[in-house]
Every structure is written in structure tokens, then in C-alpha cells.
Coordinates of C-alpha atoms and ligand atoms in Angstrom, one line a residue:
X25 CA 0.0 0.0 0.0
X26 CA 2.7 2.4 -0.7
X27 CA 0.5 5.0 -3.0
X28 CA -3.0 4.6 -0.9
X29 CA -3.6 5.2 2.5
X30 CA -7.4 4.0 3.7
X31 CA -8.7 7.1 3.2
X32 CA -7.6 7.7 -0.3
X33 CA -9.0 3.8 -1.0
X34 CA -11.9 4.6 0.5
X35 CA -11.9 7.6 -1.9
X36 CA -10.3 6.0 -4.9
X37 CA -13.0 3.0 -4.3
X38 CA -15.9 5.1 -4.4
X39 CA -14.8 7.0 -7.3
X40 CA -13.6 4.0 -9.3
X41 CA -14.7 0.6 -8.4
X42 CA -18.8 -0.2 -9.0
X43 CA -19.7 -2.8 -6.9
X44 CA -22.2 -5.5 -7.2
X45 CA -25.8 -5.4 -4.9
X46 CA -25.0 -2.0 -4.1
X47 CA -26.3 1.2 -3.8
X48 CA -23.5 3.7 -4.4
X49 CA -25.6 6.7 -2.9
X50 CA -25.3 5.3 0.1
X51 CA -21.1 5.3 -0.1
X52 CA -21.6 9.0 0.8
X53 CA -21.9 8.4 4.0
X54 CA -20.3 5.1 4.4
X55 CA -17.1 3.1 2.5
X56 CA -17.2 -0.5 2.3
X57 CA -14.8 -2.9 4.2
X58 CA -11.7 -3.0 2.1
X59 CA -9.8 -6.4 2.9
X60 CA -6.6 -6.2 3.1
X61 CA -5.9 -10.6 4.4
X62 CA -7.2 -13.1 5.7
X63 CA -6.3 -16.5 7.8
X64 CA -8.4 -19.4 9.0
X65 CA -11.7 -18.2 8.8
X66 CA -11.0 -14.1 10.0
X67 CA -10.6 -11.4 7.2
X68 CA -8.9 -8.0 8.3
X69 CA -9.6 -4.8 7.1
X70 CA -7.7 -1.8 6.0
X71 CA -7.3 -0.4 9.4
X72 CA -6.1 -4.4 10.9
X73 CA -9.8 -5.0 12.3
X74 CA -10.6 -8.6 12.0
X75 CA -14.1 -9.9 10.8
X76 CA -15.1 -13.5 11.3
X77 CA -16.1 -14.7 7.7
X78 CA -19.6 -16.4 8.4
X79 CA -20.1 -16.3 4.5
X80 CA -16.7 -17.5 3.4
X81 CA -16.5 -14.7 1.3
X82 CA -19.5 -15.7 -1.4
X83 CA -19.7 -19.2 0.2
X84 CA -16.8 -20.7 -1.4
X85 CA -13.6 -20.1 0.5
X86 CA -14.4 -23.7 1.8
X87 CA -10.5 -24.4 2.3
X88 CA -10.6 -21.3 4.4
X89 CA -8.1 -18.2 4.1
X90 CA -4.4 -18.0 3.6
X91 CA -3.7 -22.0 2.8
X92 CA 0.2 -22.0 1.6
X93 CA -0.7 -25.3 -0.1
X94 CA -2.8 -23.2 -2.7
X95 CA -0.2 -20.0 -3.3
X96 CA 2.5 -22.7 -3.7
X97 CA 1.1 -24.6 -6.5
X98 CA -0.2 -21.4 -8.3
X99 CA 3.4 -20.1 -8.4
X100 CA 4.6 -23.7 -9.2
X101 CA 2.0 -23.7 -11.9
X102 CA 2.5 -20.2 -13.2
X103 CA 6.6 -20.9 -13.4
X104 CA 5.9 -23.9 -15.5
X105 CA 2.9 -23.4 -17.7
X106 CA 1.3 -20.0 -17.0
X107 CA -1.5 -20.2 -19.5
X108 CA -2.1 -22.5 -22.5
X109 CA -6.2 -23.3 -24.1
X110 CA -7.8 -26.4 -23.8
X111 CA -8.2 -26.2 -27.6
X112 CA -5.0 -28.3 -26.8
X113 CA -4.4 -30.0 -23.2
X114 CA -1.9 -29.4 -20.7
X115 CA -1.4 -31.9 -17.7
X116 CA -2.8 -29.6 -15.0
X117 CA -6.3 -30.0 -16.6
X118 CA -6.0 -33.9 -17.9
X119 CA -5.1 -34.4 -13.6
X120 CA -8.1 -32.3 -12.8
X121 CA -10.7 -33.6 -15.1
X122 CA -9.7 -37.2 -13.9
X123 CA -9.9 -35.8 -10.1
X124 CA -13.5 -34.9 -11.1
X125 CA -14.4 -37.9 -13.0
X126 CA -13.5 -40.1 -10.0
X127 CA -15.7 -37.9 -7.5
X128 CA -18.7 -38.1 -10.6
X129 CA -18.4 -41.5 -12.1
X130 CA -21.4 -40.8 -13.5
X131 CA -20.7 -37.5 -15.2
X132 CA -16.9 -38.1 -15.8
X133 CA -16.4 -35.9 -18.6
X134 CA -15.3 -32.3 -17.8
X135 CA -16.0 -29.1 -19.5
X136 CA -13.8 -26.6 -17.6
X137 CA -15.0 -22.3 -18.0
X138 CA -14.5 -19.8 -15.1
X139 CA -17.8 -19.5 -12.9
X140 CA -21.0 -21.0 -12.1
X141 CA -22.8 -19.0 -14.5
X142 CA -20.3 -20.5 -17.4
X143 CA -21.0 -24.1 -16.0
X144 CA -24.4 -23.2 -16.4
X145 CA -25.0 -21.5 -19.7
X146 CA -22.6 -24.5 -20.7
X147 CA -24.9 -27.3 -19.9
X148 CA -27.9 -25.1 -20.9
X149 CA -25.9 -25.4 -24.4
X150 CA -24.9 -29.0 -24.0
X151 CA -28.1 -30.6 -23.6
X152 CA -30.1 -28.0 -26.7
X153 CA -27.7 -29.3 -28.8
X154 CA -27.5 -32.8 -27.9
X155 CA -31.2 -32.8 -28.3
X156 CA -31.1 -31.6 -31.9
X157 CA -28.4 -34.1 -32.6
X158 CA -30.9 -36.8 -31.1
X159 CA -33.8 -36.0 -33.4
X160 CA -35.5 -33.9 -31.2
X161 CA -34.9 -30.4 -32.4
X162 CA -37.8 -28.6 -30.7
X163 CA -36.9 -30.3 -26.9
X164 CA -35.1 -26.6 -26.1
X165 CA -36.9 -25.6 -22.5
X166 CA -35.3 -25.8 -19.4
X167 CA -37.5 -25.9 -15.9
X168 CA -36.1 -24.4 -13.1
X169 CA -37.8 -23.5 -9.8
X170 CA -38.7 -19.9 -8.3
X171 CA -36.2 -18.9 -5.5
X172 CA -33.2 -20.8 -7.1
X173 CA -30.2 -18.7 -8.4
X174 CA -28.3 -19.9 -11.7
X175 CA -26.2 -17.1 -12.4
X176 CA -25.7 -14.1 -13.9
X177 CA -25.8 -13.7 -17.7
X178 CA -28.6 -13.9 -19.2
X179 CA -29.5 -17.4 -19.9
X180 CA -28.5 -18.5 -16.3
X181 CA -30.7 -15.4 -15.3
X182 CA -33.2 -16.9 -18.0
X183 CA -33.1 -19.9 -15.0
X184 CA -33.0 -18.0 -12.2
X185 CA -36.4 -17.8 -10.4
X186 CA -35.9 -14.1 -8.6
X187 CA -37.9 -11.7 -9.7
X188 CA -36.0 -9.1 -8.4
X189 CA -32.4 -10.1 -9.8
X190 CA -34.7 -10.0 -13.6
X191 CA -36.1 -6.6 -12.9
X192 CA -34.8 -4.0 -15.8
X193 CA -33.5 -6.7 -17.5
X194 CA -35.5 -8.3 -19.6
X195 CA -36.5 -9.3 -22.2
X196 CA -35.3 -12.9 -20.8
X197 CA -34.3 -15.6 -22.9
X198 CA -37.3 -17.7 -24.4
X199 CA -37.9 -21.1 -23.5
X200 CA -36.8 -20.7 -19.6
X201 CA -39.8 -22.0 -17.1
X202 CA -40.0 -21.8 -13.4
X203 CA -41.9 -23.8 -11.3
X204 CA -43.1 -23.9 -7.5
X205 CA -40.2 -24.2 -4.9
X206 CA -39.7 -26.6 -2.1
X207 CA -40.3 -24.1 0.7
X208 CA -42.3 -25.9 3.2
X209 CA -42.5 -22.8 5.5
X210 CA -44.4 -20.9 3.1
X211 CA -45.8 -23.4 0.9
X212 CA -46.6 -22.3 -2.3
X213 CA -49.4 -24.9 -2.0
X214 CA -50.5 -24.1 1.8
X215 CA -50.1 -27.8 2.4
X216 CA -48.1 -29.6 5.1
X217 CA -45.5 -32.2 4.3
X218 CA -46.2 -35.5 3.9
X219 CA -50.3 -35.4 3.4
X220 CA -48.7 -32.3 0.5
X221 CA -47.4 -35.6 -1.6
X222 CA -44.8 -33.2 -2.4
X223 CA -46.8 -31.3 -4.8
X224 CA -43.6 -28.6 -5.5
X225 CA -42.1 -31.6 -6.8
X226 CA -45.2 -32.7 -9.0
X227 CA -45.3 -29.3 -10.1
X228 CA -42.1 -30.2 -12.9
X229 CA -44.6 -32.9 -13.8
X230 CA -47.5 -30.8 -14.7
X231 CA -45.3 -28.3 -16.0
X232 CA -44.1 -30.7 -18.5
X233 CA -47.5 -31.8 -19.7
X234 CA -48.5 -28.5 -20.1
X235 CA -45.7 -27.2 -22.4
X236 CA -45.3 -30.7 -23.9
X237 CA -42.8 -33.1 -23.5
X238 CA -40.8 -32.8 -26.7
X239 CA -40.2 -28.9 -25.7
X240 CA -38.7 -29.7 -22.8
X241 CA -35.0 -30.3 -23.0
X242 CA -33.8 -30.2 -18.6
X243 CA -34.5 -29.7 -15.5
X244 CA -31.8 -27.4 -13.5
X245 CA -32.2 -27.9 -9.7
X246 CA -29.6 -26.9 -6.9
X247 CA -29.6 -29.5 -4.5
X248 CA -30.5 -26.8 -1.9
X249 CA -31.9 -23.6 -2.8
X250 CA -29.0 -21.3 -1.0
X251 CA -28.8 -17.7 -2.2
X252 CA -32.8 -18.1 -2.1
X253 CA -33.1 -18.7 1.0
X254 CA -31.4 -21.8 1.7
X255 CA -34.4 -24.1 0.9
X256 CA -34.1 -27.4 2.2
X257 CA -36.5 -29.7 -0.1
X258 CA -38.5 -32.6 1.9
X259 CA -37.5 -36.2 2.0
X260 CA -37.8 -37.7 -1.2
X261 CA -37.6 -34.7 -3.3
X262 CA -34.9 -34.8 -5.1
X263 CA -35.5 -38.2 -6.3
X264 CA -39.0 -37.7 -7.6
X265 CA -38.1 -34.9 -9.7
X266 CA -35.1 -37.3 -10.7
X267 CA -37.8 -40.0 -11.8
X268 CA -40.2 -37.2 -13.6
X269 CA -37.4 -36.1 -15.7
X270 CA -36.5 -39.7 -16.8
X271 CA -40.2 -40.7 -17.3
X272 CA -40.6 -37.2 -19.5
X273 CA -37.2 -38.1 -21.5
X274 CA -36.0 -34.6 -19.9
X275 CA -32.1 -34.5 -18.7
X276 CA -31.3 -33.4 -14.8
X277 CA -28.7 -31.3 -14.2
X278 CA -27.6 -30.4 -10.8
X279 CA -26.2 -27.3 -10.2
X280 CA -23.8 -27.7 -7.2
X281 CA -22.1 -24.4 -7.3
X282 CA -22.6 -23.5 -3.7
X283 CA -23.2 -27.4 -2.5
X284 CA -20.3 -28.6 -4.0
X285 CA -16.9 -29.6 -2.1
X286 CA -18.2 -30.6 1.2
X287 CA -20.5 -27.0 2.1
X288 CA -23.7 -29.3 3.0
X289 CA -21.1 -32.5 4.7
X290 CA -20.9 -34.2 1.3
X291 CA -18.6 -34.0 -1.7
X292 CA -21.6 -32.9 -3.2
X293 CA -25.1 -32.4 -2.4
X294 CA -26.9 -34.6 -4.7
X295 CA -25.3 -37.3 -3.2
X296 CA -27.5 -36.8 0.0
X297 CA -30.4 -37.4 -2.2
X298 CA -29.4 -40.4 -3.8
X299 CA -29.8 -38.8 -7.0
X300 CA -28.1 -39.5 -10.4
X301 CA -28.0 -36.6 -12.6
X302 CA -27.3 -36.1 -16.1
X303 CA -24.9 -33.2 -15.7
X304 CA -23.5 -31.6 -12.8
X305 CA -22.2 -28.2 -12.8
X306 CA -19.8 -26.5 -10.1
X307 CA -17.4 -23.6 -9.4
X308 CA -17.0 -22.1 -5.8
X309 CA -15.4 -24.2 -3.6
X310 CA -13.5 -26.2 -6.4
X311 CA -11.1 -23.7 -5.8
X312 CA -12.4 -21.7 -2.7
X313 CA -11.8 -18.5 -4.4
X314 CA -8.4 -19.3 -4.7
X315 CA -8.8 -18.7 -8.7
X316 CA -12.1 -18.6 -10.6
X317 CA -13.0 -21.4 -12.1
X318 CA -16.1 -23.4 -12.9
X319 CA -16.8 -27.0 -14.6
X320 CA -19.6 -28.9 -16.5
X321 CA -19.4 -32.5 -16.1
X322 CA -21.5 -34.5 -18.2
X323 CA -22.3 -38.2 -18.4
X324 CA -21.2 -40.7 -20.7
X325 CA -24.2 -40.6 -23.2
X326 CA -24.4 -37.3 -23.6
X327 CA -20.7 -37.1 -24.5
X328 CA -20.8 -40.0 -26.9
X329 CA -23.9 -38.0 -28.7
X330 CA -21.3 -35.4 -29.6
X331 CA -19.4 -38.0 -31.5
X332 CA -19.2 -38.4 -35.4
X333 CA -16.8 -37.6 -38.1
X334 CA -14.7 -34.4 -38.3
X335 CA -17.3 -32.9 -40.5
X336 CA -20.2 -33.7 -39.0
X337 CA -21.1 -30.6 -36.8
X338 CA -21.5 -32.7 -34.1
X339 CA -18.7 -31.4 -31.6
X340 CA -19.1 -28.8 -29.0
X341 CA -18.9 -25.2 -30.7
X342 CA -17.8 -23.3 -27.5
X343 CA -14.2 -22.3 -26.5
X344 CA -13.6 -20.1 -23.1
X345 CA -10.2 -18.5 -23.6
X346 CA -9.6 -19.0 -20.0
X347 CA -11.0 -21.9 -19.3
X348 CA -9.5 -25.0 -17.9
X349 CA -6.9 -22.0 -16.8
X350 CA -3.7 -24.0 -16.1
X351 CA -3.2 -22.5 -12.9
X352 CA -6.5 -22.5 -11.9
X353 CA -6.9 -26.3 -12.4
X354 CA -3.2 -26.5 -10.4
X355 CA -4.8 -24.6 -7.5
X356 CA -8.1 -26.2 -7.6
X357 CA -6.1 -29.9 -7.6
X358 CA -4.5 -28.7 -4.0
X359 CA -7.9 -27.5 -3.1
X360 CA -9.3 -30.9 -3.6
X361 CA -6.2 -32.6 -1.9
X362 CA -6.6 -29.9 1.8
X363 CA -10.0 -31.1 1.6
X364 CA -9.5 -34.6 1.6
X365 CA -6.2 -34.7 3.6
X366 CA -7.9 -32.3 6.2
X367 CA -11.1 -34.3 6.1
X368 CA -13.1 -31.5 5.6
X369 CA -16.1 -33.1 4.3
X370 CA -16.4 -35.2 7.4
X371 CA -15.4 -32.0 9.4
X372 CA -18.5 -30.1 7.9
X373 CA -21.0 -32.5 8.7
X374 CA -20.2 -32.5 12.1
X375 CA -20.0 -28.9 12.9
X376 CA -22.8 -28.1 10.8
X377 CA -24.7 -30.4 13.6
X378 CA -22.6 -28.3 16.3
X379 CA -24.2 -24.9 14.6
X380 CA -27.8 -26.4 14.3
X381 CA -27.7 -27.2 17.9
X382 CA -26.6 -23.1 18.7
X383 CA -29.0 -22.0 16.4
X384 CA -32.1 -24.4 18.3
X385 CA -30.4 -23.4 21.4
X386 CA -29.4 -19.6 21.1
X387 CA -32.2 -18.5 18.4
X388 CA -35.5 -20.8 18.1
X389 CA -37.2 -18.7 21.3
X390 CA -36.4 -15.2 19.5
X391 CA -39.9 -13.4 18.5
X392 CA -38.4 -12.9 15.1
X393 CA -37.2 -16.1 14.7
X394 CA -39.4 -17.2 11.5
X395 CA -37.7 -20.7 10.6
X396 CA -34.2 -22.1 10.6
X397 CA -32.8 -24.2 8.1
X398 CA -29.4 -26.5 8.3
X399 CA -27.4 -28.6 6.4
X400 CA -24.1 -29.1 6.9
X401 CA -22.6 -25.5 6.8
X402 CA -25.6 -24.0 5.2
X403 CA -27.9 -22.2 7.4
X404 CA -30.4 -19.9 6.6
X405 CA -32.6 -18.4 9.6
X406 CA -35.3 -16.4 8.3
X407 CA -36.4 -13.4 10.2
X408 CA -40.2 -12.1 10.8
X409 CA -41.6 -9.4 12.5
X410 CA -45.0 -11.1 13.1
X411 CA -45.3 -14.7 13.9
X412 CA -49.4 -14.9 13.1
X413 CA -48.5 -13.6 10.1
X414 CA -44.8 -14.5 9.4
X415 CA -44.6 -11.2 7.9
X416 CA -41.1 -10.7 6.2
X417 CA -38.6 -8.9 8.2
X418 CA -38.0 -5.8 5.9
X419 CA -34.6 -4.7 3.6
X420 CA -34.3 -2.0 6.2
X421 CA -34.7 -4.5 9.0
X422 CA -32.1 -6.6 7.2
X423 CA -29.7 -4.2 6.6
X424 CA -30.0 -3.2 9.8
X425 CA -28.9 -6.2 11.1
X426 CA -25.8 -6.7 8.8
X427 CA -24.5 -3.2 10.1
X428 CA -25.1 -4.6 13.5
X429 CA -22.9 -8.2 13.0
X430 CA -20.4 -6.0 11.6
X431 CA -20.1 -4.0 14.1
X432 CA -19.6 -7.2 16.0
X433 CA -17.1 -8.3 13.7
X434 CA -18.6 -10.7 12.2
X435 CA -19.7 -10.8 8.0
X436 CA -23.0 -13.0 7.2
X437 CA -24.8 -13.3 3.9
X438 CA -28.0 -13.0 3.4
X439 CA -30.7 -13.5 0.5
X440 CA -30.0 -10.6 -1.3
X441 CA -32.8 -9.1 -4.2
X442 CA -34.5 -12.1 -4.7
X443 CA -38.0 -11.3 -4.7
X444 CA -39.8 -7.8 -3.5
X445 CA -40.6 -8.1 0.5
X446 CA -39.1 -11.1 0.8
X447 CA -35.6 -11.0 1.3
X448 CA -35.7 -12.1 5.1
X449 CA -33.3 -14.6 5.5
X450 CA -29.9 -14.5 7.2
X451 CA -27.5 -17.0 5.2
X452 CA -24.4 -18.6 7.7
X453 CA -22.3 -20.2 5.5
X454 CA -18.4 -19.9 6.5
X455 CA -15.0 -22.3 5.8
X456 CA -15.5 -25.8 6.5
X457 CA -12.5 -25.2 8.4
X458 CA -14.6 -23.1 11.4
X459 CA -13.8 -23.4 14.9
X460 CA -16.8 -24.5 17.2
X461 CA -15.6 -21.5 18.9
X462 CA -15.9 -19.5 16.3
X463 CA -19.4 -20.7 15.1
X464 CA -20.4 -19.5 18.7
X465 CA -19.2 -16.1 18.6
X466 CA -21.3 -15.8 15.2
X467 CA -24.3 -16.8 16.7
X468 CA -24.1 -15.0 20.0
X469 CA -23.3 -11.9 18.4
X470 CA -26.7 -13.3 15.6
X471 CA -28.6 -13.3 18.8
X472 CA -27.6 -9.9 20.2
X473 CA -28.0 -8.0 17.0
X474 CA -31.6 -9.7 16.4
X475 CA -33.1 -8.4 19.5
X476 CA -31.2 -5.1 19.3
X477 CA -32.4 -4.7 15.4
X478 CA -36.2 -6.1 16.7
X479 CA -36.7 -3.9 19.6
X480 CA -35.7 -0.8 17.8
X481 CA -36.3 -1.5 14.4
X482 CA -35.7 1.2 11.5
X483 CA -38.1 3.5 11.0
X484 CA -39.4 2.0 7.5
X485 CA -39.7 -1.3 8.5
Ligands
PLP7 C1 -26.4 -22.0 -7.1 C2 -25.6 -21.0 -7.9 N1 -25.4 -21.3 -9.2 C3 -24.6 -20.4 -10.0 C4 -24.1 -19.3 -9.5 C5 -23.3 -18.4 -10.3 O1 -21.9 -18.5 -10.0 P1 -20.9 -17.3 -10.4 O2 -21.2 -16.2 -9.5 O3 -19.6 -17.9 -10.2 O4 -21.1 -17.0 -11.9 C6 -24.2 -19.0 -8.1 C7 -23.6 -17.9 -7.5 O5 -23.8 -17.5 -6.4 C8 -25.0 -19.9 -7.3 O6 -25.2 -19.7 -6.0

């Protein structure tokens, strides 16, 4: 920091840098944090104050911060090979893909870009075109459910079901379709799980009848809804949506971008729902931040359908200059190895109980304690200001309480824009590597800074 001192970066940063989910207006009276490092599961700011990462940055510094394992092989990689396309190969991809293949034997071949919205717009591309090589050229629609987050650009927008991430956006891309999500809280249906018979699941099947089965080429589903809320689908879910699809000749893809590398105490989520899908597509935690990097990994019939002679149109017609980045893939391949060397998975599962238990014990009896939801390190604790009513805690009321945790030194995520008056959810989703110590500090201060916010809440709640 030899040319800026914080206040000039605080300038500089408000001057210069436009950031995302904000409104700048409000940087005249405020700056945000500017990180300067991080270790374990703390980030420090500008002026050395530490903040305990609940939200592991966007939910995918899984490996946690400052892990020499990571910065060694980038520089190792970088010295060696520091870029080179996979319109050719290079061995820090070949070792990658093969990692990948092992943890998806049923998806084991890799399509590498550089986030989850690439993953995504890849498999959107991957099934459309496998269908027209199949003989079904009008099987172009892909289902996806309200409340779930696909991306950014504008086909994985196309997917996303949050009306307020859309808003000024539009026109959307045709042939996206969203249907009812699992939210037992505030079922869509007003029923109650089991007598429901799980009609946010039936809803794909109805869906599919009624804009025909030879429309509709997938189904995208994250095994937990998390930026929307961190939706936790009933027992059985996953599975019946995995049996409509087959019996509707429609492909699954599951988009484990948060869920993936051990956040819910699997590898990946699906897994907990005994699930196979056609294509899975990841990003986050594959490299916890480290470097951006995303994947598509499809299963054996789908690749063999983009077989046929050099003529034949048949191949993939996508290239991402960076991706498959060979340093990214080096970095990601010692992500994988801390994770399984550190047991991290295992490590997940069993704090995530440890946080559930804080959260029953240290939240449940709150007044504006609306539902809490856990798996693994996912939590989402959703926040009301009228338990008759479960009225939505407001923005303001949210807000509110994010200025309050930081205050406390502590960073949380929350559902963020999603859909008008309905943004009331408090997200907890920090490095698998978090102390029980830690994870009790977050909640305590969650505690404090809900009753502080609830018995003096902002004046336009
Ligand atoms: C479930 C899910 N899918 C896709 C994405 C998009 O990933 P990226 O921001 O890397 O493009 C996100 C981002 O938060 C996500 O939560």
C-alpha cells in the first residue's frame, strides 16, 4: 500500500470501483470494508480490524483463508505453464478432469470455463444441442424452480427464479420456465409435508405436460436452494423430480455451485439425495476463491452423442479463452487434496450439527425467529416481525442487522434481491475449516444483533 492510505482507497474505491448489490448513494456516508488478508476463517480490514467470515467470502472459501498449499502450487503452476487453451491439453487439466471424474463416475467428462454462471450456460448449451443431434430439435426448454439462483448472464438469469435479480432486465431468454419451490415454510401450496405428496415436486410434472414433453429439453435444480433462501426440499424430493425427468425423457442437471466440495457434509449435495444426474455443474469451492474457475461435467451418453466424423457438426462449438486456466486447475487440484487430507467433508458435517444445535439453542425462542434451516454448513434463519402472520422482516430491518454483525465483527450473507418483501433470510455459511468457537461467537453476536435490530427496528420497517 505504498500510494493509498485507507482514506484515499476509500476515496479511490468510491470513485472507481462499481460494486455488485449495491447502492453507491449510500457510499456517501459510508465506505465499504476493504480487505486487506485473511487467515483461517477471519478477514482483516484496511485499518487491521478482523471480521469473522460467516459467508466465506461468497460461500466458497471452503478451504478457508491463507492456505500456503494453494499459493505454492499457483506459483509452481505459473513458473511452468502459465497459461495455454484447452483447444490443446496441458497436464494440470488432464489431472483435474480425472480428479472430477472419480468424484462423478457418472458424469466423468469435464468441461472446464471460469464461474458458475459458465458451467451453467454451458450445460444449458450442452443438452439443446444434444437434443437436436438426437432427433428432437424442438426439446429446447429448461424448468427451473422460483427462489433458485443460476447465475448471472442472461441465460442463467433466464433460469433463475428471482424476480427481483430479472427486474430491468428483460427481455429474458425464451424457452426458460419456473416452477413452485420446495419451501415448506411458506408453501406455495398451503399444504403440510407428507399429506402435500410433495406437490412442489409434482409441479415439474405438470409443468411438462403442459408445455409438452418434446419442448422440454432439462431440468436445473440446486440440491439446496442457498442464495434463495437456503431451501431445504423434503425427504424424497430430489429423487421424484429425478424419476419425472426420466419418465418425461428430460435430462437433470444439478447445479452444485454452492453445495459442491463438502459445504452441505458431502462431496456434493446430490449425493444426499441419492440422485443420479445427467450433468453436474460446479465452481465455488472447487477452488475456494483461490482462482475462478467453474466445470460442467456430463455423463457418458451425452458425450458420446457429440461423436461423429470431423465434418459432422457434431462437436461442441464453445471455446472459453480461459478456461481450464492452467493455474487455476493446479490450484483447484490442492484445493481438492486440503480437503481430503484435512477431512473437511467429514469435518463439515459434524460442525454443521454443532451450529444447528446453537442456532435451536441460542435463536429458536427469539420473537423474530421465523424458521431455521441446516445442512451441513448451510444455514439460513429467516427473520419475521409477526409470527401470526410470518410477515417478512423488511430490507431495512435486514440491513440493519448486517450493520449490526459487523459492528460485531462478524460478516453474514443473506438472500440478497430475490424477490420484493421477501428478502428475510440471514444466510451462515463460513470455511468448513470453522472453529466450534468460532461458530459460537457468530451466533451470539446473531442473537444480540436480532433483538437489538427487533426492539428498535428502522423507521421503515
Ligand atoms: C447456485 C448457484 N449457481 C450459479 C451461481 C453463479 O456462479 P458465479 O457467480 O460464479 O457465476 C451461483 C452464484 O452464487 C449460485 O449460487
Amino acid at each position: 500500500m505504498d500510494e493509498f492510505d485507507s482514506e484515499s482507497l476509500y476515496e479511490h474505491d468510491g470513485r472507481h470501483v462499481w460494486h455488485p448489490l449495491t447502492q453507491h448513494q449510500d457510499y456517501h456516508h459510508s465506505h465499504p470494508l476493504v480487505i486487506t488478508h485473511g487467515q483461517g476463517s477471519t478477514v482483516y480490514d484496511i485499518n487491521g480490524q478482523p471480521y469473522l467470515d460467516a459467508a466465506a467470502g461468497l460461500w466458497c472459501v471452503n478451504v478457508g483463508y491463507g492456505r500456503q498449499e494453494l499459493t505454492d502450487a499457483a506459483l509452481r503452476q505459473m513458473q511452468q505453464l502459465a497459461y495455454y487453451p484447452l483447444t490443446q491439453s496441458h497436464p494440470a487439466a488432464i489431472e483435474l478432469a480425472t480428479r472430477l471424474s472419480h468424484y462423478l463416475p457418472n458424469t466423468p467428462h469435464i468441461y472446464f470455463s471460469n464461474s458458475g454462471s459458465e458451467a451453467n450456460e454451458t450445460a444449458f448449451k450442452i443438452v439443446r444441442q444434444y437434443w437436436q443431434q438426437q432427433g428432437f430439435p424442438h426439446k429446447t426448454k429448461i424448468l427451473s424452480r422460483f427462489r433458485g439462483y443460476h447465475g448471472t448472464t442472461l441465460g442463467a438469469l433466464s433460469a433463475t427464479g428471482q424476480p427481483e435479480r430479472k427486474r430491468n432486465y428483460g427481455p429474458m431468454a425464451p424457452d426458460f420456465v419456473q416452477v413452485s419451490a420446495p419451501y415448506c415454510y411458506r408453501c406455495p401450496f398451503h399444504m403440510q409435508y407428507p399429506s402435500c405428496e410433495m406437490q412442489c415436486a409434482e409441479d415439474f410434472e405438470r409443468r411438462i405436460q403442459i408445455e409438452g414433453p418434446d419442448s422440454v429439453a432439462a431440468i436445473i435444480v440446486e440440491p439446496i436452494i442457498s442464495g434463495g433462501g437456503v431451501l431445504i426440499s423434503p425427504p424424497g424430493y430430489l429423487s421424484r423430480v429425478a424419476h419425472i425427468a426420466k419418465d418425461y425423457n428430460v435430462k437433470l442437471i444439478v447445479d452444485e455451485v454452492v453445495t459442491g466440495f463438502g459445504r452441505l457434509g458431502a462431496l456434493f449435495g446430490h449425493e444426499l439425495y441419492n440422485t443420479k444426474p445427467d450433468i453436474v455443474t460446479m465452481a465455488k469451492g472447487l477452488a475456494s476463491g483461490y482462482m475462478p474457475i467453474g466445470a460442467t461435467a456430463v455423463s457418458d451418453e451425452i458425450f458420446h452423442a457429440f461423436l461423429g466424423s470431423t465434418d459432422s457438426g457434431r462437436h461442441f462449438r464453445q471455446v472459453n479463452t480461459f478456461g481450464g486456466h492452467p493455474v487455476a486447475c493446479a490450484v483447484a487440484m490442492a484445493n481438492l487434496n486440503v480437503i481430503e487430507q484435512d477431512q473437511l467433508v467429514e469435518q463439515a458435517r459434524a460442525t454443521g450439527q454443532y451450529l444447528e444445535q446453537l442456532l435451536s439453542d441460542q435463536l429458536q425462542d427469539l420473537p423474530w425467529m421465523g424458521d431455521i434451516r441446516v445442512q451441513g454448513l448451510l444455514a439460513g434463519i429467516e427473520i419475521i416481525t409477526e409470527p401470526e402472520t410470518k410477515t417478512p422482516a423488511s430490507d431495512a430491518f435486514m440491513r440493519a442487522l448486517g450493520r449490526r454483525l459487523i459492528n460485531q465483527g462478524i460478516l453474514a450473507g443473506k438472500a440478497t434481491d430475490v424477490e420484493t418483501w421477501h428478502n428475510n433470510i440471514l444466510i451462515i455459511a463460513p470455511p468448513l475449516v470453522i472453529h466450534r468457537y468460532e461458530l459460537e461467537r457468530i451466533v451470539t453476536g446473531m442473537a444480540h444483533a436480532i433483538r437489538q435490530v427487533g426492539q428498535a427496528p428502522p423507521v421503515h420497517v
